[in-house]
XYZ file of C-alpha atoms in Angstrom:
390
model
C -10.533 -5.003 -5.711
C -12.698 -8.024 -5.165
C -12.031 -11.125 -7.062
C -14.082 -13.935 -8.774
C -15.951 -16.344 -6.739
C -15.119 -19.638 -8.448
C -15.778 -23.197 -7.725
C -12.393 -24.968 -6.665
C -11.873 -26.451 -10.028
C -8.756 -26.523 -12.569
C -9.022 -26.571 -16.245
C -6.438 -27.572 -18.907
C -5.336 -24.818 -21.143
C -6.050 -26.942 -24.218
C -9.649 -27.083 -23.215
C -10.386 -23.639 -24.191
C -9.545 -24.073 -27.958
C -11.941 -27.218 -27.992
C -14.639 -25.349 -26.211
C -14.368 -22.489 -28.593
C -14.185 -24.734 -31.669
C -17.049 -27.024 -30.242
C -19.018 -23.475 -29.912
C -18.301 -22.612 -33.721
C -15.751 -20.124 -33.206
C -13.261 -20.254 -36.052
C -10.926 -17.742 -35.164
C -9.783 -15.115 -32.683
C -9.211 -11.466 -32.844
C -6.157 -9.287 -32.578
C -5.650 -5.645 -32.776
C -4.518 -6.141 -36.410
C -7.519 -8.669 -37.356
C -8.074 -12.320 -37.308
C -5.919 -15.001 -35.775
C -6.242 -18.704 -35.638
C -7.430 -20.456 -32.374
C -4.078 -22.195 -32.359
C -2.558 -18.888 -31.320
C -3.208 -19.974 -27.624
C -1.447 -23.232 -27.895
C 1.454 -24.013 -25.839
C 1.014 -20.864 -23.990
C -0.187 -20.174 -20.390
C -3.736 -18.639 -21.457
C -5.741 -16.275 -19.089
C -9.442 -15.605 -19.754
C -10.042 -12.040 -19.080
C -13.711 -11.375 -18.545
C -14.471 -7.537 -18.794
C -16.799 -4.713 -19.954
C -16.494 -1.315 -21.137
C -19.383 -0.020 -19.050
C -17.637 -1.345 -15.677
C -15.077 1.297 -14.002
C -13.159 -1.363 -12.043
C -12.482 -3.150 -15.565
C -11.414 0.106 -17.184
C -9.118 0.955 -14.206
C -7.560 -2.481 -14.213
C -6.508 -2.311 -17.941
C -3.230 -0.255 -17.667
C -1.940 -2.318 -14.923
C -2.800 -5.531 -16.748
C -1.185 -4.105 -20.109
C 1.940 -3.165 -18.176
C 2.158 -6.832 -17.005
C 1.318 -8.475 -20.113
C 3.825 -6.442 -22.177
C 6.542 -7.198 -19.695
C 6.065 -10.842 -19.633
C 5.974 -10.727 -23.670
C 9.315 -8.928 -23.647
C 10.673 -11.543 -21.190
C 9.611 -14.084 -23.985
C 7.328 -15.692 -21.524
C 4.716 -17.959 -23.306
C 1.663 -16.104 -22.119
C -1.687 -15.026 -23.808
C -4.617 -13.239 -22.384
C -7.852 -13.769 -24.215
C -10.852 -10.991 -23.666
C -14.396 -12.459 -23.337
C -16.694 -9.450 -23.341
C -19.618 -8.595 -21.173
C -20.292 -5.483 -23.330
C -24.076 -4.971 -24.268
C -23.170 -4.555 -28.149
C -20.249 -4.910 -30.426
C -19.600 -1.164 -30.558
C -18.961 -1.010 -26.889
C -16.884 -4.354 -27.311
C -14.685 -2.526 -30.107
C -14.286 0.374 -27.759
C -13.109 -1.811 -24.831
C -10.971 -4.001 -26.821
C -8.935 -1.236 -28.714
C -7.074 -0.523 -25.303
C -6.016 -4.273 -24.823
C -2.851 -5.658 -26.873
C -3.827 -9.356 -26.278
C -6.624 -11.442 -28.123
C -10.281 -11.554 -27.855
C -13.103 -14.228 -28.480
C -15.340 -12.485 -31.265
C -18.335 -10.735 -29.590
C -21.361 -13.022 -29.162
C -23.676 -12.296 -26.232
C -24.906 -15.830 -25.968
C -21.473 -17.316 -26.275
C -20.006 -14.927 -23.716
C -22.713 -15.764 -21.321
C -22.093 -19.499 -21.824
C -18.372 -18.975 -21.242
C -18.931 -17.085 -18.176
C -21.547 -19.518 -16.678
C -18.728 -22.375 -17.469
C -16.001 -20.766 -15.626
C -18.312 -19.721 -12.983
C -17.655 -15.874 -13.207
C -19.374 -13.830 -10.407
C -17.457 -10.740 -10.525
C -15.741 -8.401 -13.064
C -13.060 -7.822 -13.862
C -12.046 -11.546 -13.639
C -8.903 -13.091 -14.920
C -8.780 -16.781 -15.127
C -5.302 -18.754 -15.671
C -5.719 -22.119 -17.663
C -2.759 -24.586 -17.198
C -2.014 -28.173 -17.952
C 0.326 -28.140 -15.028
C -0.638 -29.963 -11.557
C 0.827 -27.130 -9.935
C -1.605 -24.499 -11.301
C -3.431 -22.034 -9.242
C -7.026 -22.969 -8.850
C -9.713 -20.655 -10.203
C -11.265 -19.924 -6.968
C -8.205 -17.782 -6.354
C -8.068 -13.969 -6.982
C -5.798 -13.725 -9.906
C -6.521 -9.946 -10.585
C -5.576 -9.252 -6.877
C -2.598 -11.313 -6.952
C -0.961 -9.826 -10.071
C -2.056 -6.333 -8.740
C -0.047 -7.007 -5.782
C 2.845 -8.840 -7.040
C 2.862 -7.685 -11.122
C 4.885 -9.917 -13.344
C 6.563 -11.535 -10.655
C 3.311 -13.587 -10.134
C 3.822 -15.457 -13.435
C 3.472 -18.576 -14.086
C 0.359 -17.966 -11.745
C 0.773 -21.275 -10.101
C 0.082 -22.142 -6.339
C 3.810 -22.866 -5.772
C 4.486 -19.403 -6.973
C 1.844 -17.596 -4.892
C 3.454 -19.404 -1.800
C 6.815 -18.335 -2.672
C 5.759 -14.753 -3.140
C 3.615 -14.867 0.335
C 6.742 -16.628 2.057
C 8.930 -13.782 0.744
C 6.674 -11.082 2.120
C 6.590 -13.079 5.677
C 10.490 -12.878 5.675
C 10.597 -9.205 4.833
C 7.867 -8.606 7.576
C 10.016 -10.403 10.050
C 12.990 -8.547 8.835
C 16.709 -8.506 9.098
C 18.295 -7.263 6.223
C 17.353 -3.464 5.373
C 18.568 -3.799 1.656
C 16.142 -6.527 1.130
C 13.430 -4.311 2.118
C 14.205 -0.782 0.778
C 16.322 -1.606 -2.461
C 16.702 -4.211 -5.133
C 18.916 -4.983 -8.021
C 18.156 -1.969 -9.848
C 18.224 0.632 -7.095
C 20.476 0.579 -4.159
C 19.741 4.080 -2.683
C 16.653 6.306 -1.462
C 16.382 10.173 -2.271
C 15.930 13.470 -0.723
C 14.062 16.411 -1.692
C 17.197 17.889 -3.235
C 17.818 15.130 -5.288
C 20.544 13.559 -3.082
C 20.830 9.815 -3.338
C 21.776 7.947 0.057
C 22.906 4.301 -0.248
C 20.375 2.114 1.671
C 23.595 0.205 3.041
C 24.542 3.525 4.929
C 21.286 3.252 6.869
C 21.939 -0.193 8.120
C 22.283 0.014 12.102
C 19.843 2.895 12.187
C 16.082 2.795 13.650
C 14.020 3.425 10.536
C 10.583 4.751 10.375
C 8.602 3.785 7.141
C 6.161 6.826 6.781
C 3.134 5.834 4.653
C 1.432 9.160 3.585
C 0.218 11.594 1.017
C -0.151 15.287 0.167
C -3.818 14.977 -0.431
C -4.609 13.419 3.123
C -5.177 16.026 5.890
C -4.391 13.619 8.640
C -1.204 13.141 7.144
C -0.309 16.823 7.049
C -1.095 16.740 10.813
C 0.954 13.647 11.638
C 3.651 15.111 9.253
C 4.107 17.969 11.656
C 4.185 15.543 14.669
C 6.693 13.310 13.099
C 8.936 16.316 12.230
C 8.907 17.622 15.861
C 10.059 13.995 16.980
C 12.453 13.679 14.483
C 14.192 17.139 15.212
C 13.943 16.526 19.026
C 15.833 13.256 18.685
C 18.519 14.810 16.365
C 19.175 17.690 18.764
C 19.141 15.233 21.915
C 21.382 12.493 20.567
C 24.887 12.483 19.528
C 24.538 9.549 17.255
C 22.721 9.794 13.720
C 20.764 6.611 14.748
C 17.090 7.496 13.507
C 16.018 7.985 9.891
C 12.655 8.240 8.338
C 11.752 6.773 4.875
C 8.854 8.296 3.251
C 6.488 5.781 1.246
C 4.319 7.766 -0.828
C 0.788 7.024 -1.633
C 0.300 10.032 -3.447
C -1.792 9.969 -6.750
C 1.074 11.400 -9.086
C 4.660 12.689 -9.353
C 3.632 16.234 -8.904
C 1.808 15.329 -5.380
C 4.853 13.241 -4.266
C 6.994 16.280 -4.846
C 4.874 18.410 -2.727
C 4.957 16.187 -0.017
C 8.542 15.733 0.084
C 8.935 19.528 -0.077
C 8.008 19.776 3.739
C 10.107 16.638 4.779
C 13.875 16.817 5.761
C 14.164 13.030 5.564
C 14.461 10.457 2.693
C 11.975 8.602 0.362
C 11.667 5.774 -1.940
C 11.616 7.094 -5.439
C 7.936 7.782 -6.752
C 8.198 5.553 -9.778
C 9.807 2.722 -7.933
C 7.635 -0.642 -7.312
C 9.035 -0.736 -3.856
C 6.439 1.561 -2.579
C 3.800 -0.854 -3.578
C 5.549 -3.782 -2.227
C 6.049 -2.142 1.071
C 2.352 -1.350 1.282
C 1.335 -5.090 0.568
C 4.448 -6.384 3.012
C 3.114 -4.423 5.940
C -0.660 -4.578 5.118
C -1.190 -0.818 4.844
C -4.989 -0.127 4.853
C -5.079 3.473 5.846
C -2.793 6.751 6.172
C -0.919 8.077 7.790
C 0.797 4.993 8.910
C 4.409 4.443 10.508
C 6.154 1.123 10.511
C 9.158 1.108 12.765
C 12.179 -1.079 11.757
C 14.916 -1.536 14.619
C 18.660 -1.317 14.409
C 18.649 -4.882 13.715
C 16.576 -4.762 10.583
C 13.867 -6.392 12.368
C 10.162 -4.911 12.387
C 9.412 -3.437 15.800
C 5.844 -2.552 15.044
C 3.319 -1.194 12.553
C 1.874 1.399 15.404
C 4.492 3.976 15.037
C 1.894 6.725 14.502
C 0.333 6.221 17.951
C 3.655 5.941 19.601
C 4.950 9.402 18.064
C 1.584 11.056 18.508
C 1.723 10.008 22.242
C 5.446 10.205 23.344
C 7.269 11.854 20.460
C 11.301 11.273 20.562
C 10.753 10.352 24.368
C 10.085 6.665 23.179
C 13.285 6.314 21.084
C 14.124 3.462 19.891
C 10.335 2.978 20.100
C 10.731 -0.760 21.432
C 7.987 -2.169 23.722
C 10.372 -1.782 26.634
C 11.385 1.664 25.866
C 7.627 2.550 25.408
C 6.975 0.916 28.696
C 9.597 2.810 30.442
C 8.332 6.205 29.085
C 4.804 5.022 30.339
C 5.933 4.397 33.853
C 7.987 7.347 34.202
C 4.907 9.422 33.045
C 2.644 7.605 35.736
C 5.347 8.429 38.299
C 5.334 12.111 37.089
C 1.686 12.237 37.483
C 1.410 10.554 40.667
C 3.539 13.369 42.156
C 1.099 16.028 40.991
C -1.990 17.028 42.580
C -5.456 15.891 40.978
C -6.828 19.480 40.890
C -5.590 22.955 41.607
C -6.796 26.537 41.726
C -4.708 28.680 40.063
C -4.765 32.570 40.616
C -4.444 33.471 36.928
C -7.807 31.730 36.314
C -11.135 31.761 37.663
C -12.107 28.016 37.324
C -10.792 24.614 39.044
C -8.142 23.125 36.911
C -7.760 19.289 37.027
C -4.876 17.358 36.027
C -4.900 15.860 32.356
C -2.730 13.844 30.099
C -2.774 15.665 26.791
C -0.803 14.715 23.739
C 0.082 18.468 22.879
C -1.288 21.857 24.123
C -0.160 25.463 24.338
C 0.425 26.605 27.860
C -1.913 29.677 28.441
C 0.643 31.222 30.702
C 4.131 30.881 29.116
C 2.610 30.363 25.561
C 5.020 27.455 25.104
C 3.964 24.253 23.543
C 3.398 21.396 25.947
C 2.935 17.614 26.127
C 1.859 14.886 28.592
C 0.689 16.469 31.893
C -1.521 19.713 31.957
C -3.782 21.379 34.236
C -6.829 21.884 32.352
C -10.283 23.509 32.668
C -13.186 21.790 32.175
C -15.446 24.977 31.555
C -13.314 26.809 29.102
C -10.076 26.187 26.820
C -7.322 26.870 29.299
C -4.157 24.870 29.825
C -1.058 25.307 32.012
C 2.160 23.584 32.484
C 2.293 22.085 35.880
C 5.602 24.305 36.318
C 3.373 27.339 35.465
C 0.917 26.782 38.191
C 0.754 29.434 40.891
C -1.776 27.777 43.294
C -4.156 30.200 45.159
C -4.157 29.808 48.912
């Protein structure tokens, strides 16, 4: 969600009361009626510019309500003040009934002057006002900040924002799996049968963080590839040194459960905020995505999808050096094969090709990497299945 394009300017929180009083505003509104302007005194006040006709505004409200009520339960001195961009008072009232905070009484001209004063260019806009020198300047995207960090963004200061970003950078660099996957209220991940696995028991393993969703067709394709690599490694290794953690981007709990049904590995619980935290920390912009974390807890890379799709379990533990070894071995294997052959089982010339996956038309067994393929028709052979014509 794009944030407001403000001038780099900070505004004292007491100014809003003075400004409103100078504009002739005698009271504010709550869900229960009128309240005095002084209701904002001594609080971090955030001006919320929004409208009922704006879909992005309506979509942002549930998250903002959750954050606001959490902060109030924590006894933080916080107040949101709704300033409407609605076309009429009926729309204003319809919009305001979904908000637990205060509002400036509806006045189209006043609201326009306030939006000009605070240089509002986009909606929704949430502008924090503070008397502190450490405040966040109003060119910042506060909507995005609190969507990313939730109540932890409070008190919305520059130093708090920098602390949060530094924490993310530390997580991205890695080193402690418990900090990445668990928190004070949860020290486990779950399986599809409800089993809880302690995160501490995963320390020392190579971890793949799989970001995906049931509604995404490419995810279903990649899940099958990842499952093959996962099972191949389990069968070939004596050590239980590889685990996948599903980080769902499903739209609801039912979709999450459907995703997990096809997965033998573990998952972050759907209702846990860590899912969103991991998406932010690793800057996940599209799915499917696979982030690889080494046995030392440090991030190997975010290109796990490409590695698995290309090399499968051969590339374990998926480090840069191991991937280099696999590529070198495949090149050596390819160098030992002819560039093209004429097989007695097929009428056309077959050319050497590198394929991520294919079904051999001779033995009917799936193959990967080197294949002899036909440019004319859909025909592929394992190198071992070639019966070269004289």
